[in-house]
């Protein structure tokens, strides 16, 4: 119980740090118009800040400083927010709520929401290079990692695959896993890998934290599917029961709720084994994995 | 007359090279779905390839190789295409035609067009880093240059400003120029600057080619406004008379057609003076500037 409590304060402290850095990052920009307001609206709407925290935690676990990882950590949240704004648009998932508030296009209109997503995408990558003394080759690898994570083989390709699963309640499990690996997994993998790269990790360590990211990413999506079935709008902060309405294949549907939860738990244990070799530094990564496996929103 | 003819063949040869590289770049991707088809549709629809050609030409003028500039040249066209796909969407300019064909969303639907733009944006930056032996610090500067050119202070911010000019036929000339500098100018500036950076140019040279890019960029937009008034759909390849319908401030409206043409001509001459110090290497840059100033589509 004590350990659970420590994680909660660990996450809270990091969330506050990341929120402050995000606030500073978008304050620094001189453009005062609707684009800027729209970017801030979605970026500063709270959220778990899981991707920045993973990046910072992995970097620290391998002996890197928070300073070296912070610009990339902030960039990961910007990138994540960019994909959320676009995914919520009427021509995509057509969602009205996100993080307990009206979605970006509901407030700023579709045109501005579209451009705010584009701008956050571009700005996130610029931010990786802000105020950093990390070596150029590591920064280039981080940029490549992030770009891969959102591209055709990452979040964007995953979103296309996800839309392709609508009205196909009988898709294969393997197809669903491949979609999730891209839509959700790729950016979580990029979060831990970029933290490792910035800390100067060797290739073996990078490969192990990458597997950790893959596994908690898949568990994350399985829990998402379960919560979509079992939660209310208030609990979730976004519209529940979407999957059923869209007649989509989900882990909850293909495996059943109990077996889906069991699969998530197995993935979490497996993820933890991947990072055991990090010793002391793995403790927060264990706790974050447990948190992903047991989250309720 | 002979010189005009030489430029035409220079542009044709470079267009063919760029088209072949673009074809190869999107062939190399293994994803066979609608996203990929949509990216290819807009990317391989022809076009002047002005941005890649400017990048290659500046690099060559400063003594850099075509190999070192080619990945970035191709990336510039991808980036330009990404902004066109998004600008054409119904929630933005709502255009039905582009480069003489139905716009991307007319063929693939709004959702895929949105994601194809996102994917091209991400993929373009990945492509800068493909198969290159350019030094990491130059590559990082190119990435920064490109990101700045599409961000809040570049094409995306310019598009917001452009939409803000609708139904405001009496905007100030300075406001219009500032919008154009971002919407059109920034990526043209990035094209010449990245070519210079990859060739290892000194800061003075980079500043001069940057001014060349700014000036031909503004001239380009002035001519665009003039052509919007004077052309047909067949001549233009996209819907003409849009500005009048949107009651937008344009150079044609604020200056009148004759004075607008004169201003464009002055800018072209001034742009040419900026690069005169490059000697022999400036000859194609002179010709391209003249071409921008006299183009009919």
Coordinates of C-alpha atoms in Angstrom, one line a residue:
Chain A
X1 CA 0.0 0.0 0.0
X2 CA 2.8 2.3 0.9
X3 CA 4.4 1.7 -2.5
X4 CA 1.1 2.6 -4.3
X5 CA 1.0 5.8 -2.4
X6 CA 4.6 6.7 -3.3
X7 CA 3.8 6.2 -7.0
X8 CA 0.9 8.6 -6.7
X9 CA 3.1 11.3 -5.4
X10 CA 5.8 10.5 -7.9
X11 CA 3.3 10.9 -10.7
X12 CA 1.9 14.1 -9.2
X13 CA 5.3 15.7 -8.8
X14 CA 6.3 14.8 -12.4
X15 CA 2.9 15.9 -13.8
X16 CA 3.4 19.3 -12.1
X17 CA 6.9 19.7 -13.5
X18 CA 5.7 18.7 -17.0
X19 CA 2.7 21.0 -16.8
X20 CA 4.9 23.9 -15.9
X21 CA 7.3 23.1 -18.7
X22 CA 4.4 22.9 -21.2
X23 CA 3.0 26.2 -20.0
X24 CA 6.4 27.8 -20.4
X25 CA 6.8 26.2 -23.9
X26 CA 3.6 27.6 -25.3
X27 CA 4.0 30.9 -23.5
X28 CA 7.3 31.5 -25.2
X29 CA 5.5 31.8 -28.5
X30 CA 4.6 35.3 -29.5
X31 CA 1.6 34.6 -31.7
X32 CA -1.5 35.7 -29.8
X33 CA -4.3 34.5 -32.2
X34 CA -6.8 31.7 -32.2
X35 CA -4.2 29.1 -33.3
X36 CA -2.2 29.7 -30.2
X37 CA -5.3 29.6 -27.9
X38 CA -6.4 26.4 -29.5
X39 CA -3.0 24.8 -29.0
X40 CA -2.9 25.9 -25.4
X41 CA -6.5 24.7 -24.8
X42 CA -5.7 21.1 -25.6
X43 CA -2.1 21.0 -24.4
X44 CA -2.9 22.4 -20.9
X45 CA -6.1 20.5 -20.3
X46 CA -4.4 18.2 -17.8
X47 CA -4.0 14.5 -18.6
X48 CA -1.8 11.8 -17.2
X49 CA 1.4 13.1 -18.9
X50 CA 2.4 9.4 -19.2
X51 CA 4.7 9.8 -22.2
X52 CA 6.8 12.7 -20.7
X53 CA 7.0 10.8 -17.4
X54 CA 8.1 7.6 -19.1
X55 CA 10.8 9.5 -21.0
X56 CA 12.1 11.3 -17.9
X57 CA 11.9 8.1 -15.8
X58 CA 13.9 6.0 -18.2
X59 CA 16.5 8.7 -18.7
X60 CA 16.9 8.9 -14.9
X61 CA 17.0 5.1 -14.5
X62 CA 20.0 5.0 -16.9
X63 CA 21.8 7.9 -15.2
X64 CA 20.8 10.8 -17.5
X65 CA 19.7 14.1 -16.1
X66 CA 16.2 15.6 -16.2
X67 CA 17.5 18.6 -18.1
X68 CA 18.7 16.5 -21.0
X69 CA 15.3 14.7 -21.3
X70 CA 12.9 17.6 -20.5
X71 CA 12.6 19.2 -24.0
X72 CA 11.9 15.8 -25.5
X73 CA 9.5 14.8 -22.7
X74 CA 7.5 18.0 -23.4
X75 CA 7.7 17.3 -27.1
X76 CA 6.1 13.9 -26.6
X77 CA 3.1 15.4 -24.9
X78 CA 2.7 17.9 -27.7
X79 CA 2.9 15.2 -30.3
X80 CA 0.4 13.1 -28.4
X81 CA -2.0 16.1 -28.1
X82 CA -1.6 16.8 -31.8
X83 CA -2.8 13.2 -32.6
X84 CA -5.7 13.5 -30.2
X85 CA -6.9 16.8 -31.7
X86 CA -6.9 15.3 -35.2
X87 CA -8.4 12.0 -34.1
X88 CA -11.3 13.8 -32.5
X89 CA -12.3 15.7 -35.6
X90 CA -15.7 15.0 -37.3
X91 CA -14.0 13.5 -40.3
X92 CA -12.2 11.0 -38.0
X93 CA -13.7 9.7 -34.7
X94 CA -16.1 12.7 -34.3
X95 CA -15.7 13.0 -30.5
X96 CA -17.3 15.7 -28.5
X97 CA -15.4 15.3 -25.2
X98 CA -11.8 14.8 -24.3
X99 CA -10.2 15.0 -20.8
X100 CA -13.6 16.0 -19.5
X101 CA -13.9 19.1 -21.7
X102 CA -15.4 19.8 -25.1
X103 CA -13.0 18.7 -27.9
X104 CA -10.8 21.3 -29.6
X105 CA -12.9 21.7 -32.8
X106 CA -16.1 22.1 -30.6
X107 CA -14.5 25.2 -29.1
X108 CA -12.4 26.6 -32.0
X109 CA -14.0 25.2 -35.1
X110 CA -12.7 22.5 -37.4
X111 CA -10.3 24.7 -39.4
X112 CA -8.4 26.0 -36.4
X113 CA -8.4 22.5 -34.7
X114 CA -6.8 21.0 -37.9
X115 CA -4.1 23.7 -38.0
X116 CA -3.5 23.5 -34.2
X117 CA -2.8 19.8 -34.6
X118 CA -0.4 20.5 -37.5
X119 CA 1.3 23.3 -35.5
X120 CA 1.7 21.1 -32.4
X121 CA 3.2 18.4 -34.5
X122 CA 5.8 20.8 -36.0
X123 CA 6.4 22.6 -32.8
X124 CA 6.9 19.4 -30.8
X125 CA 9.9 18.5 -33.0
X126 CA 11.3 22.0 -32.8
X127 CA 11.0 21.7 -29.1
X128 CA 13.2 18.6 -29.0
X129 CA 16.0 20.9 -30.1
X130 CA 15.3 23.8 -27.7
X131 CA 17.8 24.7 -25.0
X132 CA 19.5 21.4 -25.0
X133 CA 23.2 20.5 -24.9
X134 CA 22.6 16.8 -25.9
X135 CA 25.0 15.7 -28.7
X136 CA 23.7 16.2 -32.2
X137 CA 23.7 12.5 -33.1
X138 CA 21.5 11.6 -30.1
X139 CA 19.1 14.5 -31.0
X140 CA 18.9 13.2 -34.6
X141 CA 18.1 9.7 -33.3
X142 CA 15.4 11.2 -31.0
X143 CA 13.9 13.1 -33.9
X144 CA 13.9 10.0 -36.1
X145 CA 12.3 7.9 -33.2
X146 CA 9.5 10.5 -32.8
X147 CA 8.9 10.8 -36.5
X148 CA 8.7 7.1 -36.9
X149 CA 6.3 6.8 -34.0
X150 CA 3.8 9.2 -35.5
X151 CA 4.2 8.2 -39.2
X152 CA 2.7 5.6 -41.5
X153 CA 4.1 2.8 -39.2
X154 CA 3.1 4.7 -36.1
X155 CA 0.1 6.7 -34.7
X156 CA -1.1 7.9 -38.1
X157 CA -1.0 4.5 -39.8
X158 CA -2.6 3.0 -36.6
X159 CA -5.4 5.5 -36.8
X160 CA -6.1 4.5 -40.4
X161 CA -6.1 0.8 -39.4
X162 CA -8.4 1.7 -36.5
X163 CA -11.0 3.4 -38.7
X164 CA -10.6 0.3 -41.0
X165 CA -11.8 -1.9 -38.1
X166 CA -15.2 0.0 -37.8
X167 CA -18.2 -2.2 -38.7
X168 CA -15.9 -5.3 -38.6
X169 CA -16.7 -6.8 -35.2
X170 CA -15.0 -10.1 -36.2
X171 CA -11.5 -8.9 -37.0
X172 CA -8.6 -11.2 -36.1
X173 CA -6.8 -10.6 -32.8
X174 CA -3.5 -10.2 -34.6
X175 CA -4.9 -7.4 -36.7
X176 CA -6.1 -5.7 -33.6
X177 CA -2.7 -6.0 -31.9
X178 CA -0.9 -4.7 -35.0
X179 CA -3.3 -1.6 -35.1
X180 CA -2.7 -1.0 -31.4
X181 CA 1.1 -1.4 -31.7
X182 CA 1.0 1.5 -34.1
X183 CA -1.8 3.7 -32.8
X184 CA -0.9 3.6 -29.1
X185 CA 2.2 1.6 -28.7
X186 CA 4.6 3.4 -31.1
X187 CA 4.5 6.7 -29.2
X188 CA 4.9 5.0 -25.8
X189 CA 7.9 3.1 -27.2
X190 CA 9.3 6.3 -28.6
X191 CA 8.9 7.8 -25.1
X192 CA 11.1 5.2 -23.4
X193 CA 13.5 4.9 -26.3
X194 CA 14.1 8.6 -26.5
X195 CA 14.7 8.7 -22.7
X196 CA 17.3 5.9 -23.1
X197 CA 19.0 7.5 -26.1
X198 CA 19.3 10.9 -24.4
X199 CA 20.9 9.1 -21.4
X200 CA 23.4 7.5 -23.7
X201 CA 22.2 3.9 -23.2
X202 CA 23.8 1.0 -25.1
X203 CA 21.8 -0.8 -27.8
X204 CA 20.9 -3.7 -25.5
X205 CA 19.3 -1.4 -23.0
X206 CA 17.5 0.5 -25.7
X207 CA 16.1 -2.7 -27.0
X208 CA 14.9 -3.8 -23.6
X209 CA 13.2 -0.5 -22.7
X210 CA 11.6 -0.6 -26.2
X211 CA 10.0 -4.0 -25.3
X212 CA 8.9 -2.6 -22.0
X213 CA 7.2 0.2 -23.9
X214 CA 5.6 -2.2 -26.4
X215 CA 4.1 -4.3 -23.7
X216 CA 2.7 -1.6 -21.5
X217 CA 1.4 0.1 -24.7
X218 CA -0.6 -3.0 -25.6
X219 CA -1.8 -3.4 -22.0
X220 CA -2.8 0.2 -22.0
X221 CA -5.0 -0.3 -25.1
X222 CA -6.6 -3.5 -23.7
X223 CA -7.5 -1.6 -20.5
X224 CA -8.9 1.3 -22.7
X225 CA -11.2 -1.2 -24.4
X226 CA -12.3 -2.6 -21.1
X227 CA -13.0 0.9 -19.7
X228 CA -14.9 1.8 -22.8
X229 CA -17.4 -0.9 -21.9
X230 CA -17.5 -0.5 -18.1
X231 CA -17.2 3.3 -17.5
X232 CA -19.4 6.4 -17.6
X233 CA -18.6 9.7 -19.2
X234 CA -17.8 11.2 -15.8
X235 CA -15.4 8.5 -14.9
X236 CA -13.7 8.4 -18.3
X237 CA -13.6 12.2 -19.3
X238 CA -14.5 11.1 -22.8
X239 CA -17.5 9.5 -24.5
X240 CA -17.8 5.8 -23.4
X241 CA -19.3 2.9 -25.3
X242 CA -18.0 4.3 -28.6
X243 CA -16.6 0.9 -29.7
X244 CA -20.0 -0.8 -29.4
X245 CA -21.7 2.0 -31.4
X246 CA -19.1 1.8 -34.1
X247 CA -19.4 -2.1 -34.1
X248 CA -15.6 -2.2 -33.8
X249 CA -13.4 -5.2 -32.9
X250 CA -11.9 -4.6 -29.5
X251 CA -10.0 -6.7 -27.0
X252 CA -13.0 -6.6 -24.7
X253 CA -15.2 -8.1 -27.5
X254 CA -12.7 -10.6 -28.9
X255 CA -11.4 -11.9 -25.5
X256 CA -14.2 -11.1 -23.2
X257 CA -13.7 -8.7 -20.2
X258 CA -12.1 -11.2 -17.8
X259 CA -9.7 -12.7 -20.3
X260 CA -8.8 -9.2 -21.6
X261 CA -7.9 -8.1 -18.0
X262 CA -5.8 -11.3 -17.6
X263 CA -3.9 -10.6 -20.9
X264 CA -3.2 -7.0 -19.7
X265 CA -1.9 -8.4 -16.4
X266 CA 0.4 -10.8 -18.2
X267 CA 1.8 -8.1 -20.4
X268 CA 2.5 -5.9 -17.4
X269 CA 4.5 -8.7 -15.6
X270 CA 6.4 -9.4 -18.9
X271 CA 7.1 -5.6 -19.3
X272 CA 8.5 -5.5 -15.8
X273 CA 10.9 -8.4 -16.5
X274 CA 12.3 -6.5 -19.5
X275 CA 13.6 -3.7 -17.3
X276 CA 14.7 -5.7 -14.3
X277 CA 18.3 -5.4 -15.3
X278 CA 18.2 -1.7 -14.7
X279 CA 18.3 -2.5 -10.9
X280 CA 17.3 0.3 -8.6
X281 CA 16.3 2.6 -11.5
X282 CA 13.6 0.1 -12.6
X283 CA 11.5 0.6 -9.4
X284 CA 9.4 3.5 -10.8
X285 CA 9.1 1.7 -14.2
X286 CA 7.7 -1.3 -12.3
X287 CA 5.2 1.0 -10.5
X288 CA 4.2 2.8 -13.7
X289 CA 3.6 -0.6 -15.4
X290 CA 1.4 -1.7 -12.5
X291 CA -0.4 1.7 -12.7
X292 CA -1.1 1.2 -16.5
X293 CA -2.4 -2.3 -15.8
X294 CA -4.8 -1.1 -13.0
X295 CA -5.9 2.3 -14.1
X296 CA -9.5 3.2 -14.0
X297 CA -9.5 6.2 -16.5
Chain B
X1 CA 15.3 34.0 -76.0
X2 CA 18.0 31.3 -75.9
X3 CA 18.3 31.9 -72.2
X4 CA 14.5 31.3 -71.6
X5 CA 14.8 28.1 -73.5
X6 CA 17.7 26.9 -71.4
X7 CA 15.8 27.6 -68.2
X8 CA 12.8 25.6 -69.6
X9 CA 15.0 22.5 -70.1
X10 CA 16.9 23.1 -66.8
X11 CA 13.5 23.0 -65.0
X12 CA 12.3 20.0 -67.0
X13 CA 15.4 18.0 -66.2
X14 CA 15.3 18.8 -62.5
X15 CA 11.5 18.2 -62.4
X16 CA 12.1 14.7 -63.9
X17 CA 14.8 14.0 -61.3
X18 CA 12.7 15.2 -58.4
X19 CA 9.6 13.2 -59.7
X20 CA 11.7 10.1 -59.9
X21 CA 13.1 10.6 -56.4
X22 CA 9.6 11.3 -55.0
X23 CA 8.3 8.1 -56.7
X24 CA 11.1 6.1 -55.2
X25 CA 10.6 7.7 -51.7
X26 CA 6.9 6.7 -51.5
X27 CA 7.5 3.3 -53.2
X28 CA 10.0 2.5 -50.5
X29 CA 7.2 2.5 -48.0
X30 CA 5.6 -0.9 -47.4
X31 CA 2.1 0.2 -46.3
X32 CA -0.3 -0.6 -49.2
X33 CA -3.6 0.9 -47.8
X34 CA -5.6 4.0 -48.6
X35 CA -3.2 6.3 -46.7
X36 CA -0.4 5.4 -48.9
X37 CA -2.5 5.8 -52.1
X38 CA -3.7 9.2 -50.9
X39 CA -0.1 10.4 -50.2
X40 CA 1.0 9.2 -53.6
X41 CA -2.0 10.8 -55.4
X42 CA -1.1 14.3 -54.3
X43 CA 2.6 13.9 -54.2
X44 CA 2.9 12.5 -57.7
X45 CA 0.4 14.8 -59.3
X46 CA 3.0 16.9 -61.1
X47 CA 3.6 20.4 -60.1
X48 CA 6.5 22.8 -60.7
X49 CA 8.7 21.3 -58.0
X50 CA 9.9 24.8 -57.4
X51 CA 11.0 24.2 -53.8
X52 CA 13.2 21.1 -54.5
X53 CA 14.7 22.8 -57.5
X54 CA 15.6 25.9 -55.4
X55 CA 17.2 23.7 -52.8
X56 CA 19.3 21.8 -55.4
X57 CA 20.2 24.9 -57.3
X58 CA 21.4 26.9 -54.3
X59 CA 23.4 23.9 -53.0
X60 CA 25.0 23.5 -56.4
X61 CA 25.7 27.2 -56.7
X62 CA 27.7 27.1 -53.4
X63 CA 29.6 24.0 -54.5
X64 CA 27.6 21.3 -52.7
X65 CA 26.6 18.0 -54.4
X66 CA 23.1 17.0 -55.6
X67 CA 23.4 13.9 -53.5
X68 CA 23.7 15.9 -50.3
X69 CA 20.7 18.1 -51.1
X70 CA 18.4 15.5 -52.7
X71 CA 16.8 14.0 -49.5
X72 CA 16.0 17.5 -48.3
X73 CA 14.8 18.6 -51.7
X74 CA 12.3 15.7 -51.8
X75 CA 11.3 16.5 -48.2
X76 CA 10.5 20.1 -49.2
X77 CA 8.0 18.9 -51.8
X78 CA 6.4 16.5 -49.4
X79 CA 6.0 19.3 -46.8
X80 CA 4.6 21.6 -49.4
X81 CA 2.1 18.9 -50.6
X82 CA 1.1 18.2 -46.9
X83 CA 0.1 21.9 -46.5
X84 CA -1.8 21.9 -49.8
X85 CA -3.8 18.8 -48.8
X86 CA -4.8 20.4 -45.5
X87 CA -5.4 23.8 -47.0
X88 CA -7.8 22.3 -49.6
X89 CA -10.0 20.6 -46.9
X90 CA -13.6 21.7 -46.5
X91 CA -12.9 23.2 -43.1
X92 CA -10.2 25.3 -44.6
X93 CA -10.3 26.7 -48.2
X94 CA -12.7 24.0 -49.4
X95 CA -11.1 23.6 -52.8
X96 CA -12.3 21.0 -55.3
X97 CA -9.4 21.2 -57.8
X98 CA -5.6 21.3 -57.4
X99 CA -3.0 20.8 -60.1
X100 CA -5.8 20.2 -62.6
X101 CA -7.3 17.2 -60.7
X102 CA -9.9 16.7 -57.9
X103 CA -8.4 17.6 -54.5
X104 CA -7.3 14.8 -52.2
X105 CA -10.4 14.7 -50.0
X106 CA -12.6 14.6 -53.1
X107 CA -11.0 11.3 -54.0
X108 CA -10.1 9.7 -50.7
X109 CA -12.5 11.4 -48.2
X110 CA -11.8 13.9 -45.5
X111 CA -10.5 11.5 -42.9
X112 CA -7.8 10.0 -45.1
X113 CA -6.9 13.4 -46.6
X114 CA -6.3 14.7 -43.1
X115 CA -4.1 11.8 -42.2
X116 CA -2.3 11.8 -45.5
X117 CA -1.3 15.4 -44.8
X118 CA -0.1 14.5 -41.3
X119 CA 1.8 11.5 -42.6
X120 CA 3.5 13.5 -45.3
X121 CA 4.5 16.1 -42.8
X122 CA 6.1 13.5 -40.6
X123 CA 7.6 11.5 -43.5
X124 CA 9.1 14.6 -45.1
X125 CA 11.2 15.2 -42.0
X126 CA 12.2 11.6 -41.7
X127 CA 13.3 11.8 -45.4
X128 CA 15.7 14.6 -44.6
X129 CA 17.7 12.0 -42.7
X130 CA 17.5 9.2 -45.3
X131 CA 20.6 8.0 -47.0
X132 CA 22.6 11.0 -46.2
X133 CA 26.2 11.5 -45.1
X134 CA 25.7 15.2 -44.3
X135 CA 27.1 16.1 -40.9
X136 CA 24.6 15.8 -38.0
X137 CA 24.8 19.5 -37.1
X138 CA 23.9 20.6 -40.6
X139 CA 21.0 18.1 -40.7
X140 CA 19.7 19.4 -37.4
X141 CA 19.8 22.9 -38.8
X142 CA 17.9 21.8 -41.9
X143 CA 15.3 20.1 -39.7
X144 CA 15.0 23.3 -37.6
X145 CA 14.7 25.4 -40.7
X146 CA 11.9 23.2 -42.2
X147 CA 10.0 23.0 -38.9
X148 CA 10.2 26.8 -38.5
X149 CA 9.0 27.2 -42.1
X150 CA 5.8 25.2 -41.5
X151 CA 5.0 26.2 -37.9
X152 CA 3.2 29.0 -36.2
X153 CA 5.6 31.5 -37.8
X154 CA 5.5 29.7 -41.1
X155 CA 2.9 28.1 -43.4
X156 CA 0.5 27.1 -40.7
X157 CA 0.4 30.5 -39.0
X158 CA 0.2 32.1 -42.4
X159 CA -2.8 29.9 -43.3
X160 CA -4.6 31.1 -40.1
X161 CA -3.8 34.7 -41.0
X162 CA -5.0 34.1 -44.5
X163 CA -8.4 32.7 -43.3
X164 CA -8.5 35.8 -41.0
X165 CA -8.4 38.0 -44.1
X166 CA -11.6 36.6 -45.5
X167 CA -14.5 39.1 -45.7
X168 CA -11.9 41.9 -45.0
X169 CA -11.4 43.5 -48.4
X170 CA -9.8 46.6 -46.8
X171 CA -6.9 45.0 -44.8
X172 CA -3.6 46.9 -44.7
X173 CA -0.9 46.0 -47.2
X174 CA 1.6 45.3 -44.4
X175 CA -0.8 42.7 -42.9
X176 CA -1.1 41.0 -46.3
X177 CA 2.7 41.0 -46.7
X178 CA 3.2 39.5 -43.3
X179 CA 0.6 36.8 -44.1
X180 CA 2.3 36.0 -47.4
X181 CA 5.8 35.9 -45.8
X182 CA 4.6 33.1 -43.6
X183 CA 2.1 31.2 -45.8
X184 CA 4.2 31.1 -49.0
X185 CA 7.5 32.8 -48.2
X186 CA 8.7 30.7 -45.3
X187 CA 8.9 27.4 -47.2
X188 CA 10.6 29.1 -50.2
X189 CA 13.1 30.6 -47.8
X190 CA 13.6 27.2 -46.1
X191 CA 14.2 25.7 -49.6
X192 CA 17.1 28.0 -50.4
X193 CA 18.5 28.2 -46.8
X194 CA 18.6 24.4 -46.5
X195 CA 20.4 24.1 -49.8
X196 CA 22.9 26.6 -48.5
X197 CA 23.3 24.9 -45.1
X198 CA 23.9 21.5 -46.7
X199 CA 26.5 23.0 -49.0
X200 CA 28.3 24.3 -46.0
X201 CA 27.8 28.0 -46.8
X202 CA 28.9 30.8 -44.4
X203 CA 26.4 32.8 -42.5
X204 CA 26.6 35.8 -44.8
X205 CA 25.7 33.6 -47.8
X206 CA 22.9 32.0 -45.9
X207 CA 21.5 35.4 -45.1
X208 CA 21.7 36.6 -48.7
X209 CA 20.0 33.5 -50.2
X210 CA 17.4 33.8 -47.5
X211 CA 16.6 37.4 -48.7
X212 CA 16.5 36.0 -52.3
X213 CA 13.9 33.4 -51.1
X214 CA 11.8 36.1 -49.2
X215 CA 11.6 38.3 -52.2
X216 CA 10.8 35.7 -54.8
X217 CA 8.3 34.3 -52.3
X218 CA 6.4 37.6 -52.1
X219 CA 6.6 38.1 -55.8
X220 CA 5.2 34.6 -56.2
X221 CA 2.2 35.4 -54.1
X222 CA 1.6 38.7 -55.8
X223 CA 1.5 36.9 -59.2
X224 CA -0.8 34.3 -57.7
X225 CA -3.3 37.0 -56.8
X226 CA -3.0 38.5 -60.2
X227 CA -3.6 35.1 -61.9
X228 CA -6.6 34.4 -59.6
X229 CA -8.2 37.4 -61.2
X230 CA -7.1 36.9 -64.8
X231 CA -7.1 33.1 -65.3
X232 CA -9.5 30.3 -66.1
X233 CA -9.7 26.9 -64.3
X234 CA -8.0 25.3 -67.3
X235 CA -5.1 27.7 -67.3
X236 CA -4.7 27.6 -63.5
X237 CA -5.3 24.0 -62.7
X238 CA -7.2 25.1 -59.6
X239 CA -10.4 27.1 -59.0
X240 CA -9.9 30.8 -60.1
X241 CA -11.7 33.9 -58.7
X242 CA -11.6 32.4 -55.2
X243 CA -10.3 35.6 -53.6
X244 CA -13.2 37.8 -55.0
X245 CA -15.8 35.2 -53.8
X246 CA -14.2 35.2 -50.3
X247 CA -14.1 39.0 -50.3
X248 CA -10.4 38.8 -49.4
X249 CA -7.7 41.4 -49.4
X250 CA -5.2 40.6 -52.2
X251 CA -2.4 42.4 -53.8
X252 CA -4.4 42.6 -56.9
X253 CA -7.2 44.4 -55.0
X254 CA -5.1 46.6 -52.9
X255 CA -2.6 47.7 -55.5
X256 CA -4.6 47.1 -58.8
X257 CA -3.3 44.7 -61.4
X258 CA -0.7 47.0 -63.1
X259 CA 0.9 48.2 -59.9
X260 CA 0.8 44.6 -58.5
X261 CA 2.7 43.4 -61.5
X262 CA 5.2 46.2 -61.2
X263 CA 5.8 45.5 -57.5
X264 CA 6.4 41.8 -58.4
X265 CA 8.9 42.9 -61.0
X266 CA 10.8 45.1 -58.5
X267 CA 11.0 42.3 -56.0
X268 CA 12.4 40.0 -58.7
X269 CA 15.2 42.4 -59.6
X270 CA 16.0 43.0 -55.9
X271 CA 16.1 39.2 -55.3
X272 CA 18.6 38.8 -58.1
X273 CA 20.8 41.4 -56.6
X274 CA 20.9 39.5 -53.4
X275 CA 22.6 36.5 -55.0
X276 CA 24.8 38.3 -57.5
X277 CA 27.8 37.6 -55.3
X278 CA 27.5 33.9 -56.0
X279 CA 29.0 34.6 -59.5
X280 CA 28.5 31.9 -62.1
X281 CA 26.3 29.8 -59.7
X282 CA 23.7 32.6 -59.6
X283 CA 22.8 32.3 -63.3
X284 CA 20.0 29.6 -62.7
X285 CA 18.8 31.6 -59.6
X286 CA 18.4 34.7 -61.8
X287 CA 16.5 32.6 -64.4
X288 CA 14.3 31.1 -61.7
X289 CA 13.5 34.5 -60.3
X290 CA 12.6 35.8 -63.7
X291 CA 10.4 32.7 -64.2
X292 CA 8.6 33.3 -60.9
X293 CA 8.0 36.9 -61.9
X294 CA 6.6 36.0 -65.3
X295 CA 4.7 32.7 -64.7
X296 CA 1.3 32.2 -66.1
X297 CA 0.1 29.4 -63.8

